[in-house]
CSV table of C-alpha atoms in Angstrom, one decimal:
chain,number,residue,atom,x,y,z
A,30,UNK,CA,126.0,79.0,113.6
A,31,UNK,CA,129.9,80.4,113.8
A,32,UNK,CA,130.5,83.7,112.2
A,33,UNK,CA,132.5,82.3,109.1
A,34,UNK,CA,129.5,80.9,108.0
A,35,UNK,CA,127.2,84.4,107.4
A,36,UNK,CA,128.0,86.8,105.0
A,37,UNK,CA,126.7,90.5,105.0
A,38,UNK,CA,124.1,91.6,102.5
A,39,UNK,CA,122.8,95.0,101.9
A,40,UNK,CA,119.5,95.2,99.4
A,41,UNK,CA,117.2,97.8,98.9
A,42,UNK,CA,113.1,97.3,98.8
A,43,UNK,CA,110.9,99.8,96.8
A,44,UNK,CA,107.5,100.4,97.9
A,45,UNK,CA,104.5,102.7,96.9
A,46,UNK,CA,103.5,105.2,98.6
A,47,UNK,CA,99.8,106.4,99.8
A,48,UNK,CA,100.2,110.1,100.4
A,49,UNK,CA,97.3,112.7,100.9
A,50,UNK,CA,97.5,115.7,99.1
A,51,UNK,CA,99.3,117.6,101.8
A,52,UNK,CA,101.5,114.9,102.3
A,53,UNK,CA,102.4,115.3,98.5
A,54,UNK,CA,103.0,119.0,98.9
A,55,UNK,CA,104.8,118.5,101.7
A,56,UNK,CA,107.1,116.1,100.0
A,57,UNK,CA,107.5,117.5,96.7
A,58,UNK,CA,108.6,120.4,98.2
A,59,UNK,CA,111.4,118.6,100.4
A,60,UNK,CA,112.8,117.1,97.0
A,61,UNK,CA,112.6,120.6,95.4
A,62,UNK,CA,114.8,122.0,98.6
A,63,UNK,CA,117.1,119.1,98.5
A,64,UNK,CA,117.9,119.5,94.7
A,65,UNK,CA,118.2,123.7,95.6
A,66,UNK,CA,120.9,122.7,98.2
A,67,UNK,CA,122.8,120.9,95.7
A,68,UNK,CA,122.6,123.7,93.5
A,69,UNK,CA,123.9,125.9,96.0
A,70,UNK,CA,126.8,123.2,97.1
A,71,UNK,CA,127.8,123.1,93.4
A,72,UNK,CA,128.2,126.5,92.7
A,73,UNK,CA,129.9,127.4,96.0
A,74,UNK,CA,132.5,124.5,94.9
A,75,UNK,CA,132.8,126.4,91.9
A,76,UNK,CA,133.6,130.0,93.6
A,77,UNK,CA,135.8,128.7,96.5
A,78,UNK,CA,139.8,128.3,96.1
A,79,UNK,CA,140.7,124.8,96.5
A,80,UNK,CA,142.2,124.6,99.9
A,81,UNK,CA,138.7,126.1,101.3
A,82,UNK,CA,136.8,122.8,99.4
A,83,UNK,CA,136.2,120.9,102.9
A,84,UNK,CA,133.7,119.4,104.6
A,85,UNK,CA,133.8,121.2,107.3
A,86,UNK,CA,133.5,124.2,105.1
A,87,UNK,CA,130.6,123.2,103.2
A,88,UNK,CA,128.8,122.0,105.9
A,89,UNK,CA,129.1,125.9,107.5
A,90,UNK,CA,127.9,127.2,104.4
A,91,UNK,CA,125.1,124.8,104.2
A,92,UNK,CA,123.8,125.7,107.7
A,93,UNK,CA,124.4,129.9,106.9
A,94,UNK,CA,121.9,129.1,103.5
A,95,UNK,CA,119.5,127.5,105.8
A,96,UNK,CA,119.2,130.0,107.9
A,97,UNK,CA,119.4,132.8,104.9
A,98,UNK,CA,116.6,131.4,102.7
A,99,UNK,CA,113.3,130.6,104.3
A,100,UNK,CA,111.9,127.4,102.0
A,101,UNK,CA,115.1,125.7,102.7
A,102,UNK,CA,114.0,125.2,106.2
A,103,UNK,CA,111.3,122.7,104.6
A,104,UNK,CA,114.1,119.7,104.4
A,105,UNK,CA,114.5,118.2,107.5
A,106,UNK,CA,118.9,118.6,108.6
A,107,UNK,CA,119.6,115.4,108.1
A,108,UNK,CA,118.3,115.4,105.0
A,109,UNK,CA,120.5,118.4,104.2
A,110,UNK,CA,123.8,116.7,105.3
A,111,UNK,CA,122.9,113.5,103.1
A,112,UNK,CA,122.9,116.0,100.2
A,113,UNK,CA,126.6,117.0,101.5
A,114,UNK,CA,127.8,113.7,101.7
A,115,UNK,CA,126.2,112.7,98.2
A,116,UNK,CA,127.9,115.4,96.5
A,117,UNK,CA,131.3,115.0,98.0
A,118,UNK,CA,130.7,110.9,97.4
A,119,UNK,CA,130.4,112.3,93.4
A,120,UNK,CA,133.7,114.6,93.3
A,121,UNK,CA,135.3,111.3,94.6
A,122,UNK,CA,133.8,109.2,92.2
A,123,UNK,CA,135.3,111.7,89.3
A,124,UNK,CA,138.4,111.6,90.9
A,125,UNK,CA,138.1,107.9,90.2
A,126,UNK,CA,137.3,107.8,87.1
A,127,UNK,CA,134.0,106.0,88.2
A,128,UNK,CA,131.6,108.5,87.3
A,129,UNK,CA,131.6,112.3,85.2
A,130,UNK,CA,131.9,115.3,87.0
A,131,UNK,CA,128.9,116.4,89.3
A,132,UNK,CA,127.0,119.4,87.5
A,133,UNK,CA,123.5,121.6,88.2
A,134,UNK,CA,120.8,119.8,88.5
A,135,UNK,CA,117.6,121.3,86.7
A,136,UNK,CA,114.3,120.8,87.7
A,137,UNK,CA,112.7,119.3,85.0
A,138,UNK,CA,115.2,116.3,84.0
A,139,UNK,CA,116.3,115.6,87.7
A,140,UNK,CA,114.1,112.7,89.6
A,141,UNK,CA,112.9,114.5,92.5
A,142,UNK,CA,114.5,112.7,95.4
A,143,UNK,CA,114.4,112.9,99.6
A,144,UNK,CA,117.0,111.1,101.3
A,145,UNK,CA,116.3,109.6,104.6
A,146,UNK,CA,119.6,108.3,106.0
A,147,UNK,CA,118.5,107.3,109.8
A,148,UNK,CA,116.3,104.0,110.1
A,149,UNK,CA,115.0,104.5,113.7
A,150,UNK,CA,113.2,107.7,112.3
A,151,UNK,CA,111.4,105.5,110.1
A,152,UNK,CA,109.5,103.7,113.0
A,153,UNK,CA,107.7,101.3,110.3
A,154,UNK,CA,104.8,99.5,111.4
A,155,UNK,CA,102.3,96.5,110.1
A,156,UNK,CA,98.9,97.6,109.9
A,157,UNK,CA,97.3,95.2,107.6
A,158,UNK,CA,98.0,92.5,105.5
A,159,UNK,CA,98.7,94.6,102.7
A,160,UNK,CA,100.3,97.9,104.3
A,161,UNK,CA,102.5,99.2,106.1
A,162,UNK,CA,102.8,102.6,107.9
A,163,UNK,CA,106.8,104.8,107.9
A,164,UNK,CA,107.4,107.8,109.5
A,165,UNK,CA,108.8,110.4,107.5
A,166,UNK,CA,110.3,113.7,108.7
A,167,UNK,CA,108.3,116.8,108.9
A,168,UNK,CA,105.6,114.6,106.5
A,169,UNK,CA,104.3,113.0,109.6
A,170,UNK,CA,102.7,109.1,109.1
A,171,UNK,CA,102.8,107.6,105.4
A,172,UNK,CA,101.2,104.1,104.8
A,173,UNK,CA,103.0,102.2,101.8
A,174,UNK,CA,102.3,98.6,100.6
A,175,UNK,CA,103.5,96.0,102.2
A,176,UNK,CA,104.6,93.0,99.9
A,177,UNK,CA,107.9,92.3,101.4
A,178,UNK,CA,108.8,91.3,104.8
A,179,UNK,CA,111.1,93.8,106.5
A,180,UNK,CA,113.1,93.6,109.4
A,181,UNK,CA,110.9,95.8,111.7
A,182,UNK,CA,109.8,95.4,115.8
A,183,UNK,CA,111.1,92.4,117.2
A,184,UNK,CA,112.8,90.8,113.7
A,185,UNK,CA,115.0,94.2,113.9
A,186,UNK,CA,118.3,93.9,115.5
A,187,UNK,CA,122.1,94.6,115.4
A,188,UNK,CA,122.7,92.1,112.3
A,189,UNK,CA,119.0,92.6,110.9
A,190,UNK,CA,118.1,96.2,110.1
A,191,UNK,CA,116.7,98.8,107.7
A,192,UNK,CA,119.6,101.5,107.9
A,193,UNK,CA,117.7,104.5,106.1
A,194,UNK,CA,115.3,105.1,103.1
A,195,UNK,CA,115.0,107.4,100.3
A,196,UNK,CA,112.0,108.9,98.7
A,197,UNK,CA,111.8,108.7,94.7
A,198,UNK,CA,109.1,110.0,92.5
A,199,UNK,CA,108.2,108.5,89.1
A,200,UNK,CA,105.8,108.7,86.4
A,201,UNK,CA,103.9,106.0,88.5
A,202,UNK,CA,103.5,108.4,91.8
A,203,UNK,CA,105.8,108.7,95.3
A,204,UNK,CA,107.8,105.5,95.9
A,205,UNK,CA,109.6,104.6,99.2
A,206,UNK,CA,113.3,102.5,98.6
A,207,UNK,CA,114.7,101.1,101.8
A,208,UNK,CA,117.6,100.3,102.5
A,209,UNK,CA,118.4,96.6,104.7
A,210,UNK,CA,121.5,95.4,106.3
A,211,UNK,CA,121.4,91.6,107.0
A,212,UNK,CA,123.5,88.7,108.1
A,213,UNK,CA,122.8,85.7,105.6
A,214,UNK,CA,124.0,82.1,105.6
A,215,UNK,CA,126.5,81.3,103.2
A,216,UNK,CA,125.1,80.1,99.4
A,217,UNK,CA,126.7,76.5,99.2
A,218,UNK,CA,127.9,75.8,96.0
A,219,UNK,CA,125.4,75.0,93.1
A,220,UNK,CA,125.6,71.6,92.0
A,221,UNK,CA,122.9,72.1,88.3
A,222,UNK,CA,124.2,72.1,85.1
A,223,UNK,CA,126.0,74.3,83.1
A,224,UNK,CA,123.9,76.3,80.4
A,225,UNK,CA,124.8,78.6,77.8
A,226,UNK,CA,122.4,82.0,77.2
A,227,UNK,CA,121.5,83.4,74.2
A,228,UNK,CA,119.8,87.0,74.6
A,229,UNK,CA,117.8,88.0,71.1
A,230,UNK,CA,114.9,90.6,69.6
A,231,UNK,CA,112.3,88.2,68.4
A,232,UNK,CA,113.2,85.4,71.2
A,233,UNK,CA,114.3,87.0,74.2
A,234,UNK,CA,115.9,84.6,76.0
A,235,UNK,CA,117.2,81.2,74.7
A,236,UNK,CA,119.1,78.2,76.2
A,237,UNK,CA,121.1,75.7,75.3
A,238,UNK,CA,119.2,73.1,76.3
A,239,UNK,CA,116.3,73.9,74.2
A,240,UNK,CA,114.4,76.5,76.6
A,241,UNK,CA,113.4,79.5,75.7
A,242,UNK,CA,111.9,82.6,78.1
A,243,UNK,CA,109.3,85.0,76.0
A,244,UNK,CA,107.0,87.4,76.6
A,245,UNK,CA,103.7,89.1,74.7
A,246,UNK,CA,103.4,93.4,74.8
A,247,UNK,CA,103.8,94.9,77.8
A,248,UNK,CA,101.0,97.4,77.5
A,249,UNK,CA,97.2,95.9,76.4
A,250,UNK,CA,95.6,96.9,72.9
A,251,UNK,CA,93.6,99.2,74.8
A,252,UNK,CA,96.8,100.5,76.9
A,253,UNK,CA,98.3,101.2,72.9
A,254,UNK,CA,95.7,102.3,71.5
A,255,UNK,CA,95.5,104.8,74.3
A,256,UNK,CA,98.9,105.7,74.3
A,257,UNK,CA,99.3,106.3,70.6
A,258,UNK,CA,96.2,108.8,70.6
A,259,UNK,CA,98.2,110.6,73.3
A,260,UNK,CA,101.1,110.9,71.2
A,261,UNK,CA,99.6,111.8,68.4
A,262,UNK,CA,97.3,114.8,70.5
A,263,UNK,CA,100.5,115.4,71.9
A,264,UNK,CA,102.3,115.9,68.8
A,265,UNK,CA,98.9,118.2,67.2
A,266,UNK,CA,99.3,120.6,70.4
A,267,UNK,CA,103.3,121.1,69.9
A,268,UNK,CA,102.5,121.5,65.9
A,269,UNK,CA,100.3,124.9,66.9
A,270,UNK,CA,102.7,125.9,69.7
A,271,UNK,CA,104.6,128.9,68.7
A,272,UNK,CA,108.2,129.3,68.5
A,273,UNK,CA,109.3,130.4,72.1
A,274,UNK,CA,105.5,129.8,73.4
A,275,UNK,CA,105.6,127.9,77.1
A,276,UNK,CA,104.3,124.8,77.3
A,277,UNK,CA,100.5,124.9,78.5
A,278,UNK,CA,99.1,122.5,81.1
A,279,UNK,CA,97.3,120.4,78.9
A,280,UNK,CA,100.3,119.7,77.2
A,281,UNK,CA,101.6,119.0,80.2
A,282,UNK,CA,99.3,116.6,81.2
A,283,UNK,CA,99.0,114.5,78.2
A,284,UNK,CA,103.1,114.2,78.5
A,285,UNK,CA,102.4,113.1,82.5
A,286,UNK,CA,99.6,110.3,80.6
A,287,UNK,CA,102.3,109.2,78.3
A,288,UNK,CA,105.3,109.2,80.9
A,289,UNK,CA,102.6,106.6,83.3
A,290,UNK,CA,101.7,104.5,80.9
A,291,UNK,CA,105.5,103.9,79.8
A,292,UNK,CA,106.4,103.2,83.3
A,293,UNK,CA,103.4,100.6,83.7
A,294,UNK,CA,105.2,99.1,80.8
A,295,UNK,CA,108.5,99.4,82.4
A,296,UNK,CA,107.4,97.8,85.6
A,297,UNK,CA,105.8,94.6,84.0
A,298,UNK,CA,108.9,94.2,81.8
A,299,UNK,CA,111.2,94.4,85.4
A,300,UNK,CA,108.7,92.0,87.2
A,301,UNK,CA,109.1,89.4,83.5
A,302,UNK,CA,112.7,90.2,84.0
A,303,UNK,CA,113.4,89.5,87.9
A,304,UNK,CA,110.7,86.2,87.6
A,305,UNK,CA,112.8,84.7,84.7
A,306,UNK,CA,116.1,85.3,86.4
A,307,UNK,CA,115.4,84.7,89.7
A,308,UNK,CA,114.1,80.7,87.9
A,309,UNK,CA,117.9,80.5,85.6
A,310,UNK,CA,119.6,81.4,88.4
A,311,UNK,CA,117.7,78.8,90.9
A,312,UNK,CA,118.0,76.4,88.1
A,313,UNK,CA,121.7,76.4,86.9
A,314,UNK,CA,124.8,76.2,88.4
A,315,UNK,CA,127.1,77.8,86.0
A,316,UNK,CA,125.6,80.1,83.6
A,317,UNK,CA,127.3,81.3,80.0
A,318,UNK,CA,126.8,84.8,78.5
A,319,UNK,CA,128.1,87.0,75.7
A,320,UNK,CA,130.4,89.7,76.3
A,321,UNK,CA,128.4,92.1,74.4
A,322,UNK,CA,129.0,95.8,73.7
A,323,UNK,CA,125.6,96.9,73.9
A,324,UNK,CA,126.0,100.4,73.5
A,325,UNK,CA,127.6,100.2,69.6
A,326,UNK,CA,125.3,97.4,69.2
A,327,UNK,CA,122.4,100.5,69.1
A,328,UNK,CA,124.8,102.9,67.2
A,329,UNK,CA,122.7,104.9,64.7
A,330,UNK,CA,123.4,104.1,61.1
A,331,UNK,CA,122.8,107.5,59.7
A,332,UNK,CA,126.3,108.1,59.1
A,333,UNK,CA,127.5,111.9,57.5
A,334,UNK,CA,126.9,114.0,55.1
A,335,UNK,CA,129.7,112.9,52.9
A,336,UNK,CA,129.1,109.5,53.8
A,337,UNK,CA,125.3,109.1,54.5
A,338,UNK,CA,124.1,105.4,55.5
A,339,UNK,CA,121.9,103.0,54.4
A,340,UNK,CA,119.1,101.2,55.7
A,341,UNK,CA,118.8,104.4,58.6
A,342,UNK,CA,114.9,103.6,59.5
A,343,UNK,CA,115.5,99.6,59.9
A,344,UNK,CA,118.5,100.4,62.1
A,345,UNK,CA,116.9,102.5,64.0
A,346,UNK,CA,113.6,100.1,64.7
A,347,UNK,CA,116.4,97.2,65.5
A,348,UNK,CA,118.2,99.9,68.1
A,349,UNK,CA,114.7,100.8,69.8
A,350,UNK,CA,113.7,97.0,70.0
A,351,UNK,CA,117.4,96.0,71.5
A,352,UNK,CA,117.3,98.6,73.7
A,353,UNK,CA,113.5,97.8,74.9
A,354,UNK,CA,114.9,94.1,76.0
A,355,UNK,CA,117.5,95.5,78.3
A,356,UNK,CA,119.8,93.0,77.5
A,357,UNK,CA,122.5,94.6,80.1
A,358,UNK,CA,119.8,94.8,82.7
A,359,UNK,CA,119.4,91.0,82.7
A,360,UNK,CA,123.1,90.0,82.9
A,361,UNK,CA,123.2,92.3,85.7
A,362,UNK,CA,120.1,90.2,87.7
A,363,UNK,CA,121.5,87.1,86.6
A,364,UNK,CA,125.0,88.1,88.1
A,365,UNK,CA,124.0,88.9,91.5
A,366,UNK,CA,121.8,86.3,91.8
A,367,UNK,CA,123.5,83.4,90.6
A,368,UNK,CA,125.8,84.6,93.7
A,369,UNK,CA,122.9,84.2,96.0
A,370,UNK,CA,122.1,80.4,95.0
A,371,UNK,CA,125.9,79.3,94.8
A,372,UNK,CA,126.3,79.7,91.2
A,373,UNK,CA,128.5,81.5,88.8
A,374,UNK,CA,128.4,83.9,86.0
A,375,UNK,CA,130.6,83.7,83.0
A,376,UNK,CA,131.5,85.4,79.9
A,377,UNK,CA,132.6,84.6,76.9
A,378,UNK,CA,133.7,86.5,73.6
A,379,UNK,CA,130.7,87.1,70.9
A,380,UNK,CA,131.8,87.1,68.2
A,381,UNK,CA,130.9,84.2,65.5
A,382,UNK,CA,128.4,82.5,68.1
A,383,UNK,CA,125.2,83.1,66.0
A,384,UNK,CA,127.0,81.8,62.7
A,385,UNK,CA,129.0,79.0,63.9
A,386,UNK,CA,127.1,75.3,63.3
A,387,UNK,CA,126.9,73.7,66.9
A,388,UNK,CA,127.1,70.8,65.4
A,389,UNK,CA,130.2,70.6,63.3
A,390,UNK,CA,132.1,73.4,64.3
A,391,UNK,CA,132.4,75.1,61.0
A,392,UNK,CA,131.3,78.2,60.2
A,393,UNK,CA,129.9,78.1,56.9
A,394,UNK,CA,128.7,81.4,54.4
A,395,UNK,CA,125.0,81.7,54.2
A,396,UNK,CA,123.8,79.1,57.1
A,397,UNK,CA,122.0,81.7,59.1
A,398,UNK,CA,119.0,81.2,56.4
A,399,UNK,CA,116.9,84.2,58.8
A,400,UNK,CA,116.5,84.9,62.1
A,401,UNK,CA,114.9,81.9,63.5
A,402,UNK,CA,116.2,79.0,61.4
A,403,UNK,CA,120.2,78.0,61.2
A,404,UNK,CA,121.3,75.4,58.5
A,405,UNK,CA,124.5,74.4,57.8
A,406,UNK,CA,125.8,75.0,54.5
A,407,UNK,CA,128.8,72.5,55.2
A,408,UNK,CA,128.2,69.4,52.8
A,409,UNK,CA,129.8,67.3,55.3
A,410,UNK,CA,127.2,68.3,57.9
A,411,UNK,CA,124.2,69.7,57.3
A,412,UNK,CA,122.4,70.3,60.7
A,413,UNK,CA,119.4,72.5,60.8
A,414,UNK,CA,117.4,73.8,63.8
A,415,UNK,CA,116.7,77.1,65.8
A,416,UNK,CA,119.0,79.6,65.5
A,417,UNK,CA,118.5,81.1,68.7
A,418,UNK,CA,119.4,77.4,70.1
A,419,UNK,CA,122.7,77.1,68.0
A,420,UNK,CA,124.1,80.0,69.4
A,421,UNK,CA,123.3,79.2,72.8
A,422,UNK,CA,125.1,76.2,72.3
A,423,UNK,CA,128.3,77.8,70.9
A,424,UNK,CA,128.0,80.1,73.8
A,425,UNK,CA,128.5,76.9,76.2
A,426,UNK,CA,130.9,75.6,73.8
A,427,UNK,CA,133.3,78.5,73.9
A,428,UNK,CA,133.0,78.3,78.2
A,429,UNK,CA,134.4,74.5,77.8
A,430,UNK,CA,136.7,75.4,75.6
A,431,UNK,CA,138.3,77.2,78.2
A,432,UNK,CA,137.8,81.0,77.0
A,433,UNK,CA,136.6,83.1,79.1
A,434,UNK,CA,136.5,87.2,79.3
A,435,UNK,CA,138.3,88.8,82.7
A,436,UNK,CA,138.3,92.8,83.1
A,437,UNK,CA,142.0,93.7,82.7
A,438,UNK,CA,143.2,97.9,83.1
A,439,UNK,CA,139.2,98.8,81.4
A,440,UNK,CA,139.3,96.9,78.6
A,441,UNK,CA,138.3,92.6,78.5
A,442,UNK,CA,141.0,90.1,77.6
A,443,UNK,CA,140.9,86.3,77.0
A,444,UNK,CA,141.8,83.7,79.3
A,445,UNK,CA,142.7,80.2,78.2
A,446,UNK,CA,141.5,78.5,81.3
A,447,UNK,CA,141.6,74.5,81.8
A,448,UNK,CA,139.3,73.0,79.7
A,449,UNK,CA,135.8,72.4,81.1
A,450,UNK,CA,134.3,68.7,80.8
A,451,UNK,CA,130.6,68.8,79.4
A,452,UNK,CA,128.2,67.9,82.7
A,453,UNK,CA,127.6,64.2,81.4
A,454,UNK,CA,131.3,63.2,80.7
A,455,UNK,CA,132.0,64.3,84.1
């Protein structure tokens, strides 16, 4: 197989952890060290003139505040110089214009984090069907589950390789991400149909060939049912807190109940998500989105004081339902994997596709009847059918049309492109 043929990947694979408890202390107090150090590296950025802002200079300071303060010495050095190169990675990233300035990172609204950035100090091992076993520095051996195949013994090589790891903690426990470097033959190009998307509230995806991709609660009746009597207890101990009172452990610990059983629902709703676009992107060959503006899609409607809105509570219940489908999240899945299999990604402007008729072209006052059902109030046409459906097919319309959204200077512009000829007049 000649070179020209492979092209590099790097991914990332996220297992769970099965600590002991001293394997937990051990590790939550690494991520409390490594957050610290970035602390310290912020605010000696802040006191030292710029021509002093170095590398070289930082990395001397961070050795003297290892050696100063005692419970740094917890966070293995290599560890301590991924911290470095994270936070000078983030200055450039402002420079860019890529990301907002770097700032102090407090302990109860940062994700405690270990960074790991050597794979041969992993040393990962199969020892059973269902786990595996990682070293970790100065946490000694860790077994995680094993539901992936990694590139580890003799499948481990020059092209083939996990490069480093990082250690994440969630609502859900300790988590392990690795990081994998691999050679893969080229995707050749998809020959499947074209397909427009239509991404909604009540039907979550829709197609324009008539499929459509839904899903039931994430959380059972008895998962809700437990999760609003935590709220609500929740909500009766902050009532009787007083003003300036610390939040007790109880509290605490019905807010740690809440925070899993969100993230169970979280996790389904990724797995629904990575199944559903893992089979459009297997399926199609060219696939047709909306450019949408998703964040003033969720824009509250409460308006000002001299100008108060309307209709604040329903707007609101439409935000948190829009934002619960991640509609951003799946466009970014579908574009990296249509990649994968050969296939390609397009947008195309969004305005007018949910009120346009797919059938005559027309777009007509009062055809969107409600939010499932589309019939045309043209009296030369007619058509009725799902709504969801119609403006999938406008979506695939617009594509061979020729108009399709490029990034230009931040902002998205239009391009007339050579009209595309529908898969069965080809």
């Amino acid at each position: 197989m000649s070179q020209d043929s492979l092209v590099k990947r790097q991914f990332g694979h996220r297992a769970r952890l099965a600590l002991s408890p001293t394997q937990v202390v051990k590790t939550a107090d690494q991520a409390h060290a490594a957050r610290t150090l970035w602390n310290l590296l912020h605010a000696w950025w802040q006191i030292m003139p710029k021509e002093r802002r170095t590398l070289a200079h930082a990395d001397a300071a961070i050795r003297q505040a290892r050696q100063d303060i005692d419970f740094l010495a917890v966070l293995p050095a290599q560890a301590a110089q991924a911290v470095l190169k994270t936070y000078f990675q983030a200055w450039k990233n402002c420079w860019d214009g890529r990301a907002a300035a770097p700032n102090f990172k407090g302990r109860l609204r940062t994700v405690m984090s270990v960074d790991i950035p050597q794979g041969r100090d992993l040393n990962i091992t199969r020892a059973h069907r269902r786990w595996g076993q990682v070293n970790i520095p100065k946490v000694g051996r860790v077994r995680f589950r094993w539901t992936k195949d990694l590139p580890v013994g003799k499948q481990a090589n020059a092209t083939n390789r996990i490069t480093g790891a990082r250690l994440i903690k969630d609502a859900l426990g300790w988590h392990i991400a690795f990081r994998i470097h691999t050679l893969q033959r080229k995707s050749k190009p998809h020959q499947g149909p074209d397909i427009g998307i239509d991404v909604g509230v009540t039907v979550p995806i829709a197609l324009s060939d008539g499929e459509t991709y839904e899903h039931g609660e994430w959380l059972t009746d008895k998962e809700r049912a437990k999760l609003l009597h935590l709220e609500q207890r929740a909500a009766q101990r902050k009532r009787h807190r007083k003003p300036g009172e610390p939040t007790s452990r109880r509290l605490h610990r019905i807010y740690d109940q809440i925070a899993g059983l969100r993230a169970k629902a979280k996790r389904r709703a990724l797995d629904w998500q990575h199944q559903t676009t893992t089979t459009i992107a297997r399926t199609y060959g060219t696939i047709v989105v909306e450019a949408l503006t998703i964040t003033n899609m969720v824009k509250s409607a409460r308006g000002t004081i001299e100008v108060p809105g309307t209709n604040v509570a329903q707007k609101a219940g439409l935000n948190r339902s829009i934002s619960g489908e991640a509609w951003g999240r799946t466009i970014t899945m579908l574009a990296y994997k249509t990649v994968q299999h050969g296939g390609t990604l397009v947008k195309v402007p969004a305005p007018g596709t949910s009120l346009r008729c797919s059938a005559c072209g027309r777009t007509t006052p009062g055809s969107r009847e409600s939010q499932a059902v589309f019939v045309c109030k043209n009296p030369d046409c007619g058509w009725s059918g799902n709504a969801d459906h119609n403006a999938a097919l406008n979506v695939l319309h617009l594509y061979r049309m020729g108009l399709a959204l490029i990034p230009a200077a931040g902002r998205a512009v239009v391009r007339r492109t050579k009209r595309v000829k529908p898969a069965a007049a080809r």
